[in-house]
Short mmCIF file of N, CA, C and O in Angstrom, two decimals:
data_model
loop_
_atom_site.label_atom_id
_atom_site.label_comp_id
_atom_site.label_asym_id
_atom_site.label_seq_id
_atom_site.Cartn_x
_atom_site.Cartn_y
_atom_site.Cartn_z
N MET A 234 -33.85 -27.19 -74.60
CA MET A 234 -34.12 -27.01 -76.00
C MET A 234 -33.78 -25.59 -76.44
O MET A 234 -33.22 -25.39 -77.48
N TYR A 235 -34.13 -24.59 -75.67
CA TYR A 235 -33.89 -23.19 -76.04
C TYR A 235 -32.77 -22.59 -75.20
O TYR A 235 -32.87 -21.47 -74.75
N THR A 236 -31.70 -23.31 -74.97
CA THR A 236 -30.63 -22.83 -74.10
C THR A 236 -29.90 -21.65 -74.72
O THR A 236 -29.77 -21.54 -75.94
N GLY A 237 -29.43 -20.78 -73.87
CA GLY A 237 -28.64 -19.64 -74.32
C GLY A 237 -29.44 -18.46 -74.83
O GLY A 237 -28.87 -17.53 -75.36
N MET A 238 -30.74 -18.48 -74.69
CA MET A 238 -31.56 -17.36 -75.16
C MET A 238 -31.42 -16.20 -74.18
O MET A 238 -31.41 -16.40 -72.97
N THR A 239 -31.31 -15.01 -74.70
CA THR A 239 -31.21 -13.82 -73.87
C THR A 239 -32.38 -12.89 -74.20
O THR A 239 -32.98 -13.00 -75.27
N PRO A 240 -32.71 -11.98 -73.31
CA PRO A 240 -33.81 -11.06 -73.57
C PRO A 240 -33.54 -10.24 -74.84
O PRO A 240 -32.44 -9.79 -75.08
N GLY A 241 -34.55 -10.09 -75.65
CA GLY A 241 -34.45 -9.31 -76.87
C GLY A 241 -35.79 -8.71 -77.22
O GLY A 241 -36.79 -8.93 -76.54
N GLN A 242 -35.83 -7.97 -78.32
CA GLN A 242 -37.06 -7.28 -78.73
C GLN A 242 -38.15 -8.26 -79.15
O GLN A 242 -39.30 -8.10 -78.78
N ASN A 243 -37.80 -9.25 -79.95
CA ASN A 243 -38.78 -10.20 -80.48
C ASN A 243 -38.21 -11.62 -80.43
O ASN A 243 -37.03 -11.82 -80.71
N HIS A 244 -39.07 -12.57 -80.10
CA HIS A 244 -38.70 -13.98 -80.09
C HIS A 244 -39.90 -14.77 -80.61
O HIS A 244 -41.05 -14.40 -80.37
N SER A 245 -39.61 -15.88 -81.29
CA SER A 245 -40.64 -16.82 -81.70
C SER A 245 -40.22 -18.21 -81.27
O SER A 245 -39.07 -18.60 -81.49
N TYR A 246 -41.13 -18.94 -80.67
CA TYR A 246 -40.87 -20.30 -80.23
C TYR A 246 -41.90 -21.22 -80.89
O TYR A 246 -43.09 -20.94 -80.86
N TYR A 247 -41.43 -22.29 -81.49
CA TYR A 247 -42.30 -23.25 -82.14
C TYR A 247 -42.45 -24.47 -81.23
O TYR A 247 -41.48 -25.16 -80.96
N LEU A 248 -43.66 -24.70 -80.77
CA LEU A 248 -43.95 -25.84 -79.91
C LEU A 248 -44.62 -26.91 -80.77
O LEU A 248 -45.84 -26.91 -80.95
N ILE A 249 -43.81 -27.79 -81.32
CA ILE A 249 -44.29 -28.80 -82.27
C ILE A 249 -45.31 -29.73 -81.61
O ILE A 249 -46.33 -30.06 -82.21
N GLN A 250 -45.05 -30.15 -80.37
CA GLN A 250 -45.96 -31.08 -79.70
C GLN A 250 -47.35 -30.48 -79.50
O GLN A 250 -48.36 -31.17 -79.59
N LYS A 251 -47.40 -29.19 -79.25
CA LYS A 251 -48.69 -28.51 -79.01
C LYS A 251 -49.24 -27.86 -80.28
O LYS A 251 -50.34 -27.30 -80.26
N GLN A 252 -48.47 -27.89 -81.38
CA GLN A 252 -48.88 -27.27 -82.64
C GLN A 252 -49.17 -25.78 -82.46
O GLN A 252 -50.17 -25.26 -82.95
N ARG A 253 -48.28 -25.09 -81.72
CA ARG A 253 -48.46 -23.67 -81.45
C ARG A 253 -47.16 -22.91 -81.70
O ARG A 253 -46.07 -23.45 -81.60
N ILE A 254 -47.32 -21.63 -81.99
CA ILE A 254 -46.20 -20.69 -82.08
C ILE A 254 -46.42 -19.66 -81.00
O ILE A 254 -47.50 -19.05 -80.92
N VAL A 255 -45.42 -19.46 -80.16
CA VAL A 255 -45.49 -18.45 -79.10
C VAL A 255 -44.56 -17.32 -79.52
O VAL A 255 -43.37 -17.53 -79.71
N GLU A 256 -45.13 -16.14 -79.71
CA GLU A 256 -44.35 -14.98 -80.14
C GLU A 256 -44.30 -13.96 -79.00
O GLU A 256 -45.31 -13.65 -78.38
N LEU A 257 -43.09 -13.46 -78.77
CA LEU A 257 -42.88 -12.43 -77.74
C LEU A 257 -42.49 -11.13 -78.43
O LEU A 257 -41.68 -11.13 -79.35
N ALA A 258 -43.07 -10.05 -77.98
CA ALA A 258 -42.72 -8.72 -78.50
C ALA A 258 -42.56 -7.77 -77.32
O ALA A 258 -43.41 -7.74 -76.42
N TRP A 259 -41.48 -7.03 -77.33
CA TRP A 259 -41.25 -6.03 -76.29
C TRP A 259 -42.00 -4.77 -76.69
O TRP A 259 -41.83 -4.27 -77.81
N PRO A 260 -42.85 -4.25 -75.83
CA PRO A 260 -43.61 -3.05 -76.19
C PRO A 260 -42.70 -1.84 -76.39
O PRO A 260 -41.67 -1.72 -75.72
N PRO A 261 -43.07 -0.96 -77.31
CA PRO A 261 -42.25 0.24 -77.50
C PRO A 261 -42.27 1.11 -76.25
O PRO A 261 -43.27 1.12 -75.52
N PRO A 262 -41.19 1.83 -76.01
CA PRO A 262 -41.17 2.70 -74.83
C PRO A 262 -42.20 3.82 -74.97
O PRO A 262 -42.52 4.23 -76.09
N PRO A 263 -42.74 4.26 -73.86
CA PRO A 263 -43.71 5.36 -73.94
C PRO A 263 -43.04 6.63 -74.48
O PRO A 263 -41.85 6.84 -74.29
N LYS A 264 -43.83 7.40 -75.18
CA LYS A 264 -43.31 8.67 -75.71
C LYS A 264 -42.95 9.58 -74.55
O LYS A 264 -43.72 9.80 -73.65
N SER A 265 -41.74 10.07 -74.60
CA SER A 265 -41.30 10.98 -73.55
C SER A 265 -40.91 12.30 -74.21
O SER A 265 -41.09 12.49 -75.40
N ALA A 266 -40.36 13.15 -73.43
CA ALA A 266 -39.92 14.44 -73.97
C ALA A 266 -38.94 14.20 -75.12
O ALA A 266 -38.15 13.27 -75.11
N GLU A 267 -39.01 15.03 -76.11
CA GLU A 267 -38.15 14.91 -77.29
C GLU A 267 -36.68 14.99 -76.89
O GLU A 267 -36.28 15.89 -76.15
N VAL A 268 -35.91 14.03 -77.38
CA VAL A 268 -34.47 14.03 -77.11
C VAL A 268 -33.81 14.96 -78.11
O VAL A 268 -34.10 14.93 -79.31
N SER A 269 -32.89 15.77 -77.62
CA SER A 269 -32.22 16.71 -78.50
C SER A 269 -31.31 15.99 -79.49
O SER A 269 -30.97 14.82 -79.31
N PHE A 270 -30.92 16.70 -80.52
CA PHE A 270 -30.01 16.13 -81.51
C PHE A 270 -28.71 15.70 -80.84
O PHE A 270 -28.19 14.61 -81.10
N LYS A 271 -28.20 16.52 -79.95
CA LYS A 271 -26.96 16.19 -79.24
C LYS A 271 -27.15 14.92 -78.41
O LYS A 271 -26.27 14.05 -78.37
N GLY A 272 -28.31 14.78 -77.76
CA GLY A 272 -28.59 13.59 -76.97
C GLY A 272 -28.62 12.33 -77.82
O GLY A 272 -28.11 11.28 -77.43
N ARG A 273 -29.22 12.43 -79.03
CA ARG A 273 -29.26 11.27 -79.94
C ARG A 273 -27.87 10.90 -80.41
O ARG A 273 -27.54 9.72 -80.49
N VAL A 274 -27.05 11.89 -80.73
CA VAL A 274 -25.69 11.61 -81.19
C VAL A 274 -24.88 10.96 -80.08
O VAL A 274 -24.15 9.99 -80.31
N LEU A 275 -25.00 11.48 -78.86
CA LEU A 275 -24.27 10.88 -77.74
C LEU A 275 -24.71 9.44 -77.47
O LEU A 275 -23.89 8.58 -77.21
N ARG A 276 -26.02 9.18 -77.57
CA ARG A 276 -26.51 7.82 -77.38
C ARG A 276 -25.98 6.90 -78.48
O ARG A 276 -25.61 5.75 -78.24
N LEU A 277 -25.93 7.41 -79.71
CA LEU A 277 -25.40 6.63 -80.84
C LEU A 277 -23.93 6.31 -80.63
O LEU A 277 -23.48 5.19 -80.86
N LEU A 278 -23.15 7.30 -80.19
CA LEU A 278 -21.72 7.08 -79.97
C LEU A 278 -21.45 6.18 -78.78
O LEU A 278 -20.51 5.39 -78.79
N HIS A 279 -22.28 6.29 -77.76
CA HIS A 279 -22.09 5.50 -76.55
C HIS A 279 -22.35 4.02 -76.82
O HIS A 279 -21.67 3.14 -76.31
N GLY A 280 -23.35 3.73 -77.67
CA GLY A 280 -23.69 2.34 -77.97
C GLY A 280 -24.45 1.71 -76.83
O GLY A 280 -24.94 2.37 -75.92
N GLY A 281 -24.56 0.39 -76.88
CA GLY A 281 -25.26 -0.33 -75.84
C GLY A 281 -26.75 -0.35 -76.08
O GLY A 281 -27.25 0.22 -77.04
N PRO A 282 -27.49 -1.02 -75.21
CA PRO A 282 -28.93 -1.12 -75.39
C PRO A 282 -29.63 0.22 -75.15
O PRO A 282 -29.16 1.06 -74.39
N ARG A 283 -30.74 0.39 -75.81
CA ARG A 283 -31.54 1.60 -75.62
C ARG A 283 -32.18 1.59 -74.24
O ARG A 283 -32.51 0.54 -73.72
N PRO A 284 -32.38 2.75 -73.67
CA PRO A 284 -33.09 2.81 -72.38
C PRO A 284 -34.49 2.22 -72.53
O PRO A 284 -35.17 2.47 -73.51
N GLY A 285 -34.88 1.40 -71.58
CA GLY A 285 -36.19 0.77 -71.62
C GLY A 285 -36.24 -0.49 -72.46
O GLY A 285 -37.30 -1.07 -72.64
N SER A 286 -35.10 -0.94 -72.98
CA SER A 286 -35.08 -2.15 -73.80
C SER A 286 -35.08 -3.38 -72.90
O SER A 286 -34.74 -3.31 -71.72
N PRO A 287 -35.43 -4.55 -73.45
CA PRO A 287 -35.44 -5.75 -72.62
C PRO A 287 -34.04 -6.12 -72.12
O PRO A 287 -33.91 -6.73 -71.06
N GLU A 288 -33.01 -5.73 -72.85
CA GLU A 288 -31.64 -6.00 -72.40
C GLU A 288 -31.35 -5.32 -71.07
O GLU A 288 -30.55 -5.80 -70.28
N GLN A 289 -32.00 -4.18 -70.82
CA GLN A 289 -31.81 -3.46 -69.57
C GLN A 289 -32.87 -3.81 -68.53
O GLN A 289 -32.58 -3.81 -67.34
N CYS A 290 -34.08 -4.10 -68.96
CA CYS A 290 -35.20 -4.23 -68.02
C CYS A 290 -35.47 -5.66 -67.55
O CYS A 290 -36.14 -5.84 -66.55
N VAL A 291 -34.98 -6.65 -68.29
CA VAL A 291 -35.29 -8.04 -67.95
C VAL A 291 -34.04 -8.74 -67.45
O VAL A 291 -33.01 -8.73 -68.11
N ASP A 292 -34.15 -9.34 -66.28
CA ASP A 292 -33.05 -10.12 -65.72
C ASP A 292 -32.86 -11.38 -66.56
O ASP A 292 -33.82 -12.12 -66.80
N PRO A 293 -31.64 -11.65 -67.05
CA PRO A 293 -31.41 -12.84 -67.88
C PRO A 293 -31.80 -14.14 -67.18
O PRO A 293 -32.29 -15.08 -67.82
N GLY A 294 -31.62 -14.23 -65.87
CA GLY A 294 -32.01 -15.42 -65.13
C GLY A 294 -33.52 -15.62 -65.13
O GLY A 294 -34.00 -16.76 -65.29
N ASP A 295 -34.26 -14.54 -64.96
CA ASP A 295 -35.72 -14.63 -65.00
C ASP A 295 -36.20 -15.01 -66.40
O ASP A 295 -37.14 -15.79 -66.56
N PHE A 296 -35.54 -14.47 -67.43
CA PHE A 296 -35.89 -14.80 -68.80
C PHE A 296 -35.64 -16.28 -69.06
O PHE A 296 -36.48 -16.98 -69.64
N GLU A 297 -34.50 -16.78 -68.60
CA GLU A 297 -34.18 -18.19 -68.80
C GLU A 297 -35.17 -19.09 -68.06
O GLU A 297 -35.56 -20.15 -68.58
N SER A 298 -35.61 -18.67 -66.89
CA SER A 298 -36.63 -19.43 -66.15
C SER A 298 -37.94 -19.50 -66.94
O SER A 298 -38.58 -20.55 -66.99
N ALA A 299 -38.33 -18.39 -67.54
CA ALA A 299 -39.55 -18.37 -68.35
C ALA A 299 -39.39 -19.27 -69.58
O ALA A 299 -40.33 -19.97 -69.97
N VAL A 300 -38.21 -19.26 -70.19
CA VAL A 300 -37.95 -20.12 -71.34
C VAL A 300 -38.02 -21.59 -70.91
O VAL A 300 -38.54 -22.43 -71.65
N ASN A 301 -37.53 -21.91 -69.72
CA ASN A 301 -37.60 -23.29 -69.23
C ASN A 301 -39.04 -23.73 -69.05
O ASN A 301 -39.37 -24.89 -69.32
N VAL A 302 -39.91 -22.84 -68.59
CA VAL A 302 -41.34 -23.17 -68.48
C VAL A 302 -41.90 -23.46 -69.86
O VAL A 302 -42.66 -24.42 -70.06
N LEU A 303 -41.51 -22.66 -70.84
CA LEU A 303 -41.96 -22.87 -72.22
C LEU A 303 -41.42 -24.18 -72.76
O LEU A 303 -42.11 -24.90 -73.49
N ASP A 304 -40.21 -24.52 -72.39
CA ASP A 304 -39.58 -25.76 -72.84
C ASP A 304 -40.35 -26.98 -72.33
O ASP A 304 -40.31 -28.04 -72.95
N GLN A 305 -41.07 -26.83 -71.23
CA GLN A 305 -41.89 -27.90 -70.68
C GLN A 305 -43.26 -27.99 -71.38
O GLN A 305 -44.12 -28.76 -70.97
N GLN A 306 -43.47 -27.18 -72.42
CA GLN A 306 -44.70 -27.17 -73.22
C GLN A 306 -45.92 -26.69 -72.43
O GLN A 306 -47.05 -26.97 -72.82
N ASP A 307 -45.71 -25.96 -71.32
CA ASP A 307 -46.82 -25.43 -70.53
C ASP A 307 -47.10 -24.00 -71.02
O ASP A 307 -46.51 -23.04 -70.53
N ILE A 308 -47.99 -23.89 -71.96
CA ILE A 308 -48.24 -22.61 -72.63
C ILE A 308 -48.81 -21.57 -71.68
O ILE A 308 -48.37 -20.43 -71.66
N GLU A 309 -49.80 -21.95 -70.87
CA GLU A 309 -50.43 -20.98 -69.96
C GLU A 309 -49.43 -20.43 -68.95
O GLU A 309 -49.39 -19.22 -68.69
N ALA A 310 -48.61 -21.30 -68.37
CA ALA A 310 -47.61 -20.84 -67.40
C ALA A 310 -46.55 -19.98 -68.09
O ALA A 310 -46.08 -18.99 -67.51
N ALA A 311 -46.20 -20.31 -69.32
CA ALA A 311 -45.20 -19.53 -70.07
C ALA A 311 -45.75 -18.14 -70.39
O ALA A 311 -45.04 -17.14 -70.27
N ILE A 312 -47.02 -18.07 -70.79
CA ILE A 312 -47.65 -16.77 -71.06
C ILE A 312 -47.59 -15.91 -69.82
O ILE A 312 -47.22 -14.73 -69.87
N SER A 313 -47.93 -16.49 -68.69
CA SER A 313 -47.91 -15.75 -67.43
C SER A 313 -46.49 -15.28 -67.08
O SER A 313 -46.28 -14.13 -66.69
N ALA A 314 -45.51 -16.16 -67.26
CA ALA A 314 -44.12 -15.82 -66.92
C ALA A 314 -43.59 -14.69 -67.81
O ALA A 314 -42.97 -13.74 -67.32
N PHE A 315 -43.83 -14.78 -69.11
CA PHE A 315 -43.33 -13.74 -70.01
C PHE A 315 -44.09 -12.43 -69.85
O PHE A 315 -43.51 -11.36 -69.98
N THR A 316 -45.37 -12.50 -69.53
CA THR A 316 -46.14 -11.29 -69.29
C THR A 316 -45.62 -10.56 -68.05
O THR A 316 -45.50 -9.33 -68.05
N ARG A 317 -45.28 -11.31 -67.01
CA ARG A 317 -44.70 -10.70 -65.80
C ARG A 317 -43.38 -10.00 -66.11
O ARG A 317 -43.04 -9.01 -65.47
N LEU A 318 -42.64 -10.51 -67.09
CA LEU A 318 -41.37 -9.88 -67.47
C LEU A 318 -41.58 -8.60 -68.28
O LEU A 318 -40.66 -7.82 -68.46
N GLY A 319 -42.79 -8.41 -68.82
CA GLY A 319 -43.08 -7.20 -69.57
C GLY A 319 -43.30 -7.42 -71.06
O GLY A 319 -43.53 -6.48 -71.81
N TYR A 320 -43.25 -8.66 -71.52
CA TYR A 320 -43.45 -8.96 -72.94
C TYR A 320 -44.93 -9.03 -73.27
O TYR A 320 -45.76 -9.39 -72.44
N GLN A 321 -45.24 -8.71 -74.53
CA GLN A 321 -46.57 -8.96 -75.08
C GLN A 321 -46.48 -10.32 -75.74
O GLN A 321 -45.61 -10.57 -76.56
N VAL A 322 -47.40 -11.22 -75.39
CA VAL A 322 -47.34 -12.61 -75.86
C VAL A 322 -48.51 -12.88 -76.79
O VAL A 322 -49.65 -12.55 -76.49
N THR A 323 -48.20 -13.51 -77.93
CA THR A 323 -49.21 -13.94 -78.90
C THR A 323 -49.00 -15.43 -79.13
O THR A 323 -47.87 -15.87 -79.34
N VAL A 324 -50.09 -16.18 -79.12
CA VAL A 324 -50.01 -17.62 -79.39
C VAL A 324 -50.83 -17.88 -80.65
O VAL A 324 -51.99 -17.46 -80.76
N ARG A 325 -50.19 -18.55 -81.62
CA ARG A 325 -50.88 -18.89 -82.88
C ARG A 325 -50.79 -20.40 -83.11
O ARG A 325 -49.90 -21.05 -82.59
N THR A 326 -51.69 -20.90 -83.92
CA THR A 326 -51.69 -22.31 -84.30
C THR A 326 -50.79 -22.49 -85.52
O THR A 326 -50.76 -21.64 -86.40
N LEU A 327 -50.07 -23.61 -85.57
CA LEU A 327 -49.17 -23.89 -86.69
C LEU A 327 -49.91 -24.18 -87.99
O LEU A 327 -49.35 -24.00 -89.06
N ARG A 328 -51.11 -24.61 -87.94
CA ARG A 328 -51.82 -25.01 -89.15
C ARG A 328 -52.32 -23.87 -89.96
O ARG A 328 -52.67 -22.88 -89.73
#
């Protein structure tokens, strides 16, 4: 059902059978030493994912495995799988 999903900052999954919404949020990186103006410009020119982003920190295969657990409508196992990957998980009711 959710094929082709890749790690990202935020995801929402609607589980109609369970009447739940599962939201994933990648926590912000911890505050580190201030990056110089030159460092910010070089990062902007270089492109690519930010350091500490889910694109760098989460293995796409592990993410797909967690999505497959969610696809089976097993909310508790999905929460555990996504939490192990580093996501903050929120579950809400559709009503």
